[in-house]
mmCIF file of C-alpha atoms and ligand atoms in Angstrom:
data_model
loop_
_atom_site.group_PDB
_atom_site.id
_atom_site.type_symbol
_atom_site.label_atom_id
_atom_site.label_comp_id
_atom_site.label_asym_id
_atom_site.label_seq_id
_atom_site.Cartn_x
_atom_site.Cartn_y
_atom_site.Cartn_z
ATOM 1 C CA MET A 1 -63.732 6.405 107.324
ATOM 2 C CA LYS A 2 -64.449 7.528 103.833
ATOM 3 C CA ALA A 3 -62.436 9.786 101.586
ATOM 4 C CA THR A 4 -62.488 10.905 97.739
ATOM 5 C CA ALA A 5 -59.715 12.261 95.732
ATOM 6 C CA ARG A 6 -59.504 13.071 91.967
ATOM 7 C CA ALA A 7 -56.420 12.838 90.255
ATOM 8 C CA ASN A 8 -55.605 14.350 86.742
ATOM 9 C CA THR A 9 -53.458 12.164 83.867
ATOM 10 C CA ASN A 10 -50.301 13.247 82.912
ATOM 11 C CA ILE A 11 -48.812 13.009 79.234
ATOM 12 C CA ALA A 12 -44.984 12.358 79.303
ATOM 13 C CA LEU A 13 -42.842 14.694 77.353
ATOM 14 C CA ILE A 14 -39.644 12.906 77.853
ATOM 15 C CA LYS A 15 -40.470 9.062 78.732
ATOM 16 C CA TYR A 16 -40.326 6.702 81.096
ATOM 17 C CA TRP A 17 -39.545 3.773 79.554
ATOM 18 C CA GLY A 18 -37.658 0.659 81.705
ATOM 19 C CA LYS A 19 -37.745 -0.196 85.260
ATOM 20 C CA ARG A 20 -34.241 -1.267 87.332
ATOM 21 C CA ASP A 21 -36.401 -2.720 89.725
ATOM 22 C CA GLU A 22 -39.749 -4.389 88.869
ATOM 23 C CA GLU A 23 -40.989 -4.400 92.350
ATOM 24 C CA LEU A 24 -40.839 -1.149 93.816
ATOM 25 C CA PHE A 25 -41.501 0.955 90.907
ATOM 26 C CA LEU A 26 -38.059 1.989 89.922
ATOM 27 C CA PRO A 27 -36.828 3.496 86.398
ATOM 28 C CA THR A 28 -33.714 3.465 84.380
ATOM 29 C CA ASN A 29 -34.367 7.340 83.818
ATOM 30 C CA SER A 30 -35.573 10.446 84.475
ATOM 31 C CA SER A 31 -39.029 11.399 82.748
ATOM 32 C CA LEU A 32 -40.915 14.739 82.694
ATOM 33 C CA SER A 33 -44.358 15.242 81.600
ATOM 34 C CA LEU A 34 -46.961 18.031 81.519
ATOM 35 C CA THR A 35 -50.405 17.051 83.454
ATOM 36 C CA LEU A 36 -53.483 17.598 81.469
ATOM 37 C CA ASP A 37 -57.106 19.142 82.939
ATOM 38 C CA GLY A 38 -59.165 16.655 80.261
ATOM 39 C CA PHE A 39 -58.624 13.174 81.751
ATOM 40 C CA TYR A 40 -58.902 12.334 85.084
ATOM 41 C CA THR A 41 -59.649 9.904 87.626
ATOM 42 C CA THR A 42 -62.543 9.800 90.769
ATOM 43 C CA THR A 43 -61.870 7.213 93.653
ATOM 44 C CA THR A 44 -63.846 7.078 97.181
ATOM 45 C CA VAL A 45 -62.253 4.083 99.130
ATOM 46 C CA GLU A 46 -63.641 3.267 102.319
ATOM 47 C CA PHE A 47 -61.518 0.758 104.453
ATOM 48 C CA SER A 48 -64.121 -1.112 106.657
ATOM 49 C CA LYS A 49 -64.464 -4.568 108.536
ATOM 50 C CA GLU A 50 -67.278 -5.572 107.584
ATOM 51 C CA LEU A 51 -65.734 -6.650 104.055
ATOM 52 C CA ILE A 52 -63.859 -9.949 103.875
ATOM 53 C CA ASN A 53 -62.416 -8.954 100.616
ATOM 54 C CA ASP A 54 -60.798 -5.666 98.887
ATOM 55 C CA GLU A 55 -63.807 -4.423 96.288
ATOM 56 C CA LEU A 56 -63.449 -2.709 93.236
ATOM 57 C CA ILE A 57 -65.355 -0.900 90.850
ATOM 58 C CA ILE A 58 -64.570 0.890 87.890
ATOM 59 C CA ASN A 59 -67.296 2.988 86.082
ATOM 60 C CA GLY A 60 -70.351 1.171 87.701
ATOM 61 C CA VAL A 61 -69.296 -2.159 86.920
ATOM 62 C CA ARG A 62 -66.854 -4.728 89.083
ATOM 63 C CA SER A 63 -63.514 -5.010 88.098
ATOM 64 C CA SER A 64 -61.699 -8.328 86.760
ATOM 65 C CA ASP A 65 -59.629 -10.332 89.094
ATOM 66 C CA LYS A 66 -56.240 -9.181 87.724
ATOM 67 C CA GLU A 67 -57.309 -5.075 88.274
ATOM 68 C CA LEU A 68 -58.553 -6.297 92.188
ATOM 69 C CA LEU A 69 -55.218 -7.712 92.435
ATOM 70 C CA ARG A 70 -52.911 -5.103 91.300
ATOM 71 C CA VAL A 71 -55.428 -2.824 93.646
ATOM 72 C CA SER A 72 -55.202 -5.552 96.435
ATOM 73 C CA ARG A 73 -51.454 -5.383 95.772
ATOM 74 C CA PHE A 74 -51.120 -1.669 96.591
ATOM 75 C CA LEU A 75 -53.401 -1.592 99.448
ATOM 76 C CA ASN A 76 -51.692 -4.099 101.040
ATOM 77 C CA ILE A 77 -48.449 -1.275 100.900
ATOM 78 C CA VAL A 78 -51.444 1.675 102.582
ATOM 79 C CA ARG A 79 -52.374 -1.052 104.907
ATOM 80 C CA ARG A 80 -48.590 -1.593 105.961
ATOM 81 C CA ILE A 81 -47.882 2.160 106.519
ATOM 82 C CA ALA A 82 -50.935 2.557 108.518
ATOM 83 C CA GLU A 83 -50.518 -0.259 110.500
ATOM 84 C CA VAL A 84 -54.579 -1.645 109.866
ATOM 85 C CA ASP A 85 -55.443 -5.301 108.100
ATOM 86 C CA THR A 86 -58.493 -4.454 106.900
ATOM 87 C CA TYR A 87 -60.256 -4.886 103.937
ATOM 88 C CA ALA A 88 -61.291 -1.734 101.417
ATOM 89 C CA SER A 89 -63.966 -0.420 98.578
ATOM 90 C CA VAL A 90 -62.780 1.164 96.118
ATOM 91 C CA ILE A 91 -65.123 3.241 94.290
ATOM 92 C CA SER A 92 -63.344 4.636 90.821
ATOM 93 C CA GLU A 93 -65.235 6.790 87.821
ATOM 94 C CA ASN A 94 -62.087 7.482 85.113
ATOM 95 C CA ASN A 95 -63.160 9.857 82.731
ATOM 96 C CA VAL A 96 -59.945 8.330 80.411
ATOM 97 C CA PRO A 97 -59.992 5.500 78.005
ATOM 98 C CA ILE A 98 -58.570 3.130 79.377
ATOM 99 C CA ALA A 99 -55.084 1.271 77.981
ATOM 100 C CA ALA A 100 -55.537 3.344 75.089
ATOM 101 C CA GLY A 101 -51.818 5.431 74.831
ATOM 102 C CA PHE A 102 -53.718 7.259 77.014
ATOM 103 C CA ALA A 103 -52.569 6.951 81.194
ATOM 104 C CA SER A 104 -55.150 5.533 82.859
ATOM 105 C CA SER A 105 -53.129 4.111 85.687
ATOM 106 C CA ALA A 106 -51.368 7.218 86.150
ATOM 107 C CA SER A 107 -54.717 8.691 87.465
ATOM 108 C CA ALA A 108 -55.944 5.942 88.699
ATOM 109 C CA PHE A 109 -52.877 5.377 91.283
ATOM 110 C CA ALA A 110 -52.433 8.872 92.070
ATOM 111 C CA ALA A 111 -56.048 9.186 92.840
ATOM 112 C CA LEU A 112 -56.221 5.703 94.662
ATOM 113 C CA ALA A 113 -52.320 6.748 96.828
ATOM 114 C CA ALA A 114 -54.514 10.302 97.787
ATOM 115 C CA ALA A 115 -58.142 8.542 98.427
ATOM 116 C CA SER A 116 -56.592 5.554 100.500
ATOM 117 C CA THR A 117 -53.963 7.383 102.934
ATOM 118 C CA LYS A 118 -56.463 9.993 103.489
ATOM 119 C CA SER A 119 -59.481 7.526 104.329
ATOM 120 C CA LEU A 120 -57.002 5.837 107.208
ATOM 121 C CA GLY A 121 -56.392 9.164 108.598
ATOM 122 C CA LEU A 122 -52.465 9.471 107.305
ATOM 123 C CA GLU A 123 -51.236 12.867 106.833
ATOM 124 C CA LEU A 124 -48.770 12.150 104.408
ATOM 125 C CA SER A 125 -46.687 14.951 102.441
ATOM 126 C CA LYS A 126 -46.887 15.092 98.583
ATOM 127 C CA ASP A 127 -43.447 13.989 98.121
ATOM 128 C CA GLU A 128 -44.648 10.541 99.929
ATOM 129 C CA LEU A 129 -47.897 10.437 98.165
ATOM 130 C CA SER A 130 -45.467 10.882 95.333
ATOM 131 C CA ILE A 131 -43.805 8.167 96.291
ATOM 132 C CA LEU A 132 -46.225 5.939 96.834
ATOM 133 C CA ALA A 133 -48.320 6.475 93.844
ATOM 134 C CA ARG A 134 -45.186 5.292 91.632
ATOM 135 C CA GLN A 135 -45.617 1.659 93.428
ATOM 136 C CA GLY A 136 -49.534 1.145 91.160
ATOM 137 C CA SER A 137 -48.108 2.678 88.261
ATOM 138 C CA GLY A 138 -44.304 4.343 87.777
ATOM 139 C CA SER A 139 -46.033 6.639 86.003
ATOM 140 C CA ALA A 140 -48.850 8.121 88.468
ATOM 141 C CA CYS A 141 -45.869 10.057 90.988
ATOM 142 C CA ARG A 142 -46.043 12.751 88.220
ATOM 143 C CA SER A 143 -50.156 13.025 88.472
ATOM 144 C CA ILE A 144 -49.589 14.042 92.328
ATOM 145 C CA TYR A 145 -48.512 17.740 90.823
ATOM 146 C CA GLY A 146 -49.880 19.845 88.286
ATOM 147 C CA GLY A 147 -48.550 21.368 85.490
ATOM 148 C CA PHE A 148 -44.423 20.496 84.329
ATOM 149 C CA VAL A 149 -43.354 17.529 86.530
ATOM 150 C CA GLU A 150 -40.255 15.896 86.514
ATOM 151 C CA TRP A 151 -39.833 12.286 87.811
ATOM 152 C CA LYS A 152 -36.909 12.310 89.110
ATOM 153 C CA MET A 153 -35.397 8.410 88.642
ATOM 154 C CA GLY A 154 -32.835 8.546 92.457
ATOM 155 C CA LYS A 155 -30.060 6.345 93.486
ATOM 156 C CA ARG A 156 -31.421 4.350 96.039
ATOM 157 C CA ASP A 157 -32.624 1.055 95.854
ATOM 158 C CA ASP A 158 -35.183 1.331 98.498
ATOM 159 C CA GLY A 159 -36.661 4.085 96.568
ATOM 160 C CA LYS A 160 -37.389 6.339 98.664
ATOM 161 C CA ASP A 161 -35.947 9.466 96.331
ATOM 162 C CA SER A 162 -37.830 8.322 93.048
ATOM 163 C CA LYS A 163 -40.331 10.888 92.863
ATOM 164 C CA GLY A 164 -42.563 13.639 91.313
ATOM 165 C CA LYS A 165 -41.236 16.741 91.326
ATOM 166 C CA GLN A 166 -43.163 20.315 89.903
ATOM 167 C CA LEU A 167 -41.494 22.153 87.505
ATOM 168 C CA LEU A 168 -43.539 24.946 86.242
ATOM 169 C CA SER A 169 -47.304 25.006 88.262
ATOM 170 C CA GLU A 170 -50.570 24.638 85.496
ATOM 171 C CA ASP A 171 -50.874 28.799 86.052
ATOM 172 C CA LYS A 172 -47.461 28.971 84.495
ATOM 173 C CA TRP A 173 -47.504 28.421 80.487
ATOM 174 C CA GLY A 174 -50.675 27.905 78.491
ATOM 175 C CA LEU A 175 -50.128 25.552 76.168
ATOM 176 C CA THR A 176 -52.483 23.279 74.263
ATOM 177 C CA VAL A 177 -52.398 19.009 74.079
ATOM 178 C CA LEU A 178 -54.771 18.236 71.290
ATOM 179 C CA SER A 179 -55.501 13.885 71.616
ATOM 180 C CA ALA A 180 -55.851 12.581 68.238
ATOM 181 C CA VAL A 181 -58.077 9.032 68.820
ATOM 182 C CA VAL A 182 -57.290 6.780 66.143
ATOM 183 C CA SER A 183 -58.108 3.491 68.704
ATOM 184 C CA SER A 184 -59.779 3.306 71.819
ATOM 185 C CA GLU A 185 -59.245 -0.782 71.810
ATOM 186 C CA ARG A 186 -57.427 -1.651 74.434
ATOM 187 C CA LYS A 187 -53.629 -2.024 73.260
ATOM 188 C CA LYS A 188 -52.082 -5.831 73.498
ATOM 189 C CA VAL A 189 -49.150 -5.269 74.881
ATOM 190 C CA SER A 190 -48.599 -3.103 78.375
ATOM 191 C CA SER A 191 -46.583 -0.429 79.433
ATOM 192 C CA SER A 192 -44.828 -2.949 81.704
ATOM 193 C CA GLU A 193 -44.787 -5.433 79.558
ATOM 194 C CA GLY A 194 -43.398 -3.654 76.715
ATOM 195 C CA MET A 195 -41.141 -1.849 78.417
ATOM 196 C CA LYS A 196 -40.023 -4.687 80.724
ATOM 197 C CA ARG A 197 -39.116 -6.958 76.922
ATOM 198 C CA THR A 198 -37.752 -4.034 74.990
ATOM 199 C CA VAL A 199 -35.140 -3.634 78.282
ATOM 200 C CA GLU A 200 -34.166 -7.151 77.624
ATOM 201 C CA THR A 201 -33.846 -7.832 74.465
ATOM 202 C CA SER A 202 -33.331 -4.831 72.027
ATOM 203 C CA PRO A 203 -30.092 -4.093 70.647
ATOM 204 C CA PHE A 204 -30.946 -0.484 70.658
ATOM 205 C CA TYR A 205 -31.959 0.591 74.492
ATOM 206 C CA LYS A 206 -28.725 1.152 75.128
ATOM 207 C CA GLY A 207 -28.842 3.573 72.338
ATOM 208 C CA TRP A 208 -32.126 5.671 74.559
ATOM 209 C CA LEU A 209 -29.802 5.250 78.108
ATOM 210 C CA ASP A 210 -27.330 7.132 75.908
ATOM 211 C CA THR A 211 -28.956 10.254 75.319
ATOM 212 C CA VAL A 212 -31.966 10.189 77.150
ATOM 213 C CA HIS A 213 -30.698 12.064 79.879
ATOM 214 C CA ASP A 214 -29.477 15.004 77.588
ATOM 215 C CA ASP A 215 -32.966 15.006 75.988
ATOM 216 C CA LEU A 216 -34.397 15.687 79.522
ATOM 217 C CA LEU A 217 -32.034 18.686 79.958
ATOM 218 C CA ASP A 218 -33.174 20.164 76.402
ATOM 219 C CA ILE A 219 -36.233 20.173 77.467
ATOM 220 C CA LYS A 220 -35.916 21.718 80.535
ATOM 221 C CA ALA A 221 -34.148 24.038 79.616
ATOM 222 C CA ALA A 222 -36.982 25.295 76.588
ATOM 223 C CA ILE A 223 -39.461 25.125 79.359
ATOM 224 C CA LYS A 224 -37.443 27.495 81.861
ATOM 225 C CA LYS A 225 -36.885 29.870 78.592
ATOM 226 C CA ARG A 226 -40.512 29.181 77.740
ATOM 227 C CA ASP A 227 -39.638 28.037 74.369
ATOM 228 C CA PHE A 228 -42.194 26.496 72.380
ATOM 229 C CA ILE A 229 -40.463 25.493 69.195
ATOM 230 C CA TYR A 230 -37.807 23.733 70.949
ATOM 231 C CA LEU A 231 -39.805 21.912 73.924
ATOM 232 C CA GLY A 232 -41.832 19.806 70.484
ATOM 233 C CA GLU A 233 -38.322 19.375 68.883
ATOM 234 C CA VAL A 234 -37.402 17.797 71.771
ATOM 235 C CA MET A 235 -40.081 15.616 72.795
ATOM 236 C CA GLU A 236 -40.812 14.434 69.126
ATOM 237 C CA ARG A 237 -37.658 13.213 69.150
ATOM 238 C CA ASN A 238 -37.540 11.263 72.572
ATOM 239 C CA ALA A 239 -40.895 9.770 71.790
ATOM 240 C CA LEU A 240 -39.396 8.589 68.462
ATOM 241 C CA LYS A 241 -37.158 7.266 70.270
ATOM 242 C CA MET A 242 -38.595 5.259 72.308
ATOM 243 C CA HIS A 243 -40.985 3.612 70.098
ATOM 244 C CA GLY A 244 -37.372 2.982 68.004
ATOM 245 C CA THR A 245 -36.341 0.893 71.158
ATOM 246 C CA MET A 246 -39.589 -1.206 70.730
ATOM 247 C CA LEU A 247 -39.043 -2.310 67.168
ATOM 248 C CA GLY A 248 -36.183 -3.248 68.036
ATOM 249 C CA ALA A 249 -37.274 -5.803 71.105
ATOM 250 C CA ARG A 250 -38.194 -9.806 70.179
ATOM 251 C CA PRO A 251 -40.453 -10.262 69.348
ATOM 252 C CA PRO A 252 -40.861 -6.641 68.159
ATOM 253 C CA ILE A 253 -43.397 -3.982 69.704
ATOM 254 C CA LEU A 254 -45.347 -1.483 67.080
ATOM 255 C CA TYR A 255 -48.322 0.031 69.000
ATOM 256 C CA TRP A 256 -49.126 2.860 65.643
ATOM 257 C CA GLU A 257 -52.425 1.817 63.575
ATOM 258 C CA SER A 258 -52.477 3.386 60.374
ATOM 259 C CA GLY A 259 -54.262 6.479 61.477
ATOM 260 C CA THR A 260 -50.903 6.781 63.897
ATOM 261 C CA ILE A 261 -48.814 7.678 61.062
ATOM 262 C CA GLU A 262 -51.892 10.014 59.475
ATOM 263 C CA VAL A 263 -52.072 11.843 62.235
ATOM 264 C CA ILE A 264 -47.703 12.280 62.140
ATOM 265 C CA SER A 265 -48.244 13.568 58.891
ATOM 266 C CA CYS A 266 -50.807 15.863 59.434
ATOM 267 C CA VAL A 267 -48.401 17.203 61.576
ATOM 268 C CA TYR A 268 -45.756 17.316 59.568
ATOM 269 C CA LYS A 269 -47.730 19.079 56.667
ATOM 270 C CA LEU A 270 -49.020 21.714 59.939
ATOM 271 C CA ARG A 271 -45.196 22.438 60.165
ATOM 272 C CA ASN A 272 -44.824 23.036 56.685
ATOM 273 C CA SER A 273 -47.377 25.435 56.282
ATOM 274 C CA GLY A 274 -45.879 27.662 59.460
ATOM 275 C CA ILE A 275 -48.079 26.083 62.280
ATOM 276 C CA PRO A 276 -45.648 25.107 65.469
ATOM 277 C CA ALA A 277 -47.382 21.876 66.435
ATOM 278 C CA PHE A 278 -45.753 18.831 67.639
ATOM 279 C CA PHE A 279 -46.908 14.917 68.396
ATOM 280 C CA THR A 280 -45.758 12.442 71.326
ATOM 281 C CA ILE A 281 -47.199 8.722 71.315
ATOM 282 C CA ASP A 282 -47.700 6.880 74.112
ATOM 283 C CA ALA A 283 -47.486 2.901 74.793
ATOM 284 C CA GLY A 284 -50.474 3.234 72.405
ATOM 285 C CA ALA A 285 -51.994 3.796 68.916
ATOM 286 C CA ASN A 286 -53.337 7.775 69.815
ATOM 287 C CA VAL A 287 -51.121 10.711 69.303
ATOM 288 C CA LYS A 288 -50.600 13.687 71.209
ATOM 289 C CA VAL A 289 -50.149 16.673 69.812
ATOM 290 C CA LEU A 290 -48.702 20.229 71.587
ATOM 291 C CA CYS A 291 -50.016 23.425 69.833
ATOM 292 C CA LEU A 292 -49.951 27.424 70.984
ATOM 293 C CA PRO A 293 -53.784 27.923 72.408
ATOM 294 C CA GLU A 294 -53.894 30.633 69.498
ATOM 295 C CA GLU A 295 -53.394 27.689 66.812
ATOM 296 C CA GLU A 296 -55.537 25.523 68.899
ATOM 297 C CA TYR A 297 -58.373 25.654 66.707
ATOM 298 C CA LYS A 298 -56.823 25.580 63.239
ATOM 299 C CA VAL A 299 -54.524 22.524 64.227
ATOM 300 C CA ARG A 300 -57.628 20.586 65.859
ATOM 301 C CA GLU A 301 -59.746 21.052 62.629
ATOM 302 C CA ALA A 302 -56.988 19.499 60.405
ATOM 303 C CA LEU A 303 -56.315 16.387 62.837
ATOM 304 C CA MET A 304 -59.966 15.983 62.748
ATOM 305 C CA GLU A 305 -60.306 15.826 58.948
ATOM 306 C CA GLN A 306 -57.731 12.236 59.105
ATOM 307 C CA LYS A 307 -59.254 9.972 57.848
ATOM 308 C CA GLY A 308 -58.539 7.327 60.641
ATOM 309 C CA VAL A 309 -59.231 10.029 63.531
ATOM 310 C CA GLU A 310 -62.168 9.425 65.262
ATOM 311 C CA ARG A 311 -62.330 12.240 67.309
ATOM 312 C CA VAL A 312 -59.896 14.685 69.557
ATOM 313 C CA ILE A 313 -59.837 15.725 72.655
ATOM 314 C CA THR A 314 -58.392 19.252 73.531
ATOM 315 C CA CYS A 315 -56.600 19.478 76.660
ATOM 316 C CA HIS A 316 -54.416 21.928 78.644
ATOM 317 C CA PRO A 317 -52.134 22.522 81.589
ATOM 318 C CA GLY A 318 -54.270 20.950 85.015
ATOM 319 C CA ARG A 319 -53.804 20.990 88.817
ATOM 320 C CA GLY A 320 -52.390 18.130 90.749
ATOM 321 C CA ILE A 321 -54.545 15.686 93.414
ATOM 322 C CA THR A 322 -57.436 17.081 95.188
ATOM 323 C CA TYR A 323 -59.409 15.716 98.021
ATOM 324 C CA LEU A 324 -62.968 16.296 97.500
HETATM 325 O O1 PMV B 1 -46.553 3.433 84.507
HETATM 326 P P1 PMV B 1 -47.040 3.253 83.432
HETATM 327 O O2 PMV B 1 -46.560 1.499 83.412
HETATM 328 O O3 PMV B 1 -48.228 3.682 82.500
HETATM 329 O O4 PMV B 1 -45.825 3.045 81.754
HETATM 330 C C1 PMV B 1 -45.773 4.827 81.198
HETATM 331 C C2 PMV B 1 -45.069 4.620 80.073
HETATM 332 C C3 PMV B 1 -45.319 5.729 79.122
HETATM 333 O O5 PMV B 1 -46.511 6.524 78.971
HETATM 334 C C4 PMV B 1 -45.114 4.864 77.945
HETATM 335 C C5 PMV B 1 -44.223 6.810 79.525
HETATM 336 C C6 PMV B 1 -44.219 7.542 80.438
HETATM 337 O O6 PMV B 1 -43.562 8.083 80.944
HETATM 338 O O7 PMV B 1 -45.587 8.133 80.291
#
């Protein structure tokens, strides 16, 4: 049987940065994200006795061995659950600039989890899908749901309690996320490698672990009260702190380009002029700027004027996985 699913990507407001179990993708801290409507992956999976290997095509191109290996490893988990041993063909269309600080792996593994299980006739709950998607890419467990989503780190060694939980659906708070693209190049250090090196070598990592839970509580309070200014402040400090931990790693990791700093300064200037706008940055050079929808046009214009900015993509809160 064949099945197609679509998943949106998400932007972390409180970051996931560090694993306590590399194999099961179990995090050292809980995180919180907003699922977006502009970047998504649509994936079709078909298991077939005719195939002698898994096959992976991304945006019309047969993928590299490294990418195929990661997908096959994930499909092995699905095969174990369904008790089948057939290979699969995976055809994926990515409307996300891959590996440029946009979590393409989040939408990719959320869509793959949904399409692959559906194609085998497995009826998984969203909780189960989230746990499965997490084992392809941690942030993917949040993309199963729309709107504001918390990834509860869980305590168990088997990861059964480490999954996404929707806090507020996408229609409950209309914010705008402007993604300022300052580099569409593939980043040199993957997020997995970046977090591993930070956990193992950065003296600042302890400070992260000591304070990230408070950031999470603060942002949840801001969401509950729909307090945009507070949400922005907490989000911004959490992102800068994550990048701070990487600067302390050996060798240090700096994802930023000159355009990154230009966008940060632009956001500070907007705030000084009375326009509430706040930024966050994942493991890459690009910057996502949050603002209120009524300010969207002005903020976008200001970002577009920055020298290092190639383009600005406007997103709003998006939904969780859908089957096509
Ligand atoms: O799940 P990964 O490997 O794409 O890691 C995501 C890491 C960050 O984007 C930096 C933070 C996050 O919570 O999404």
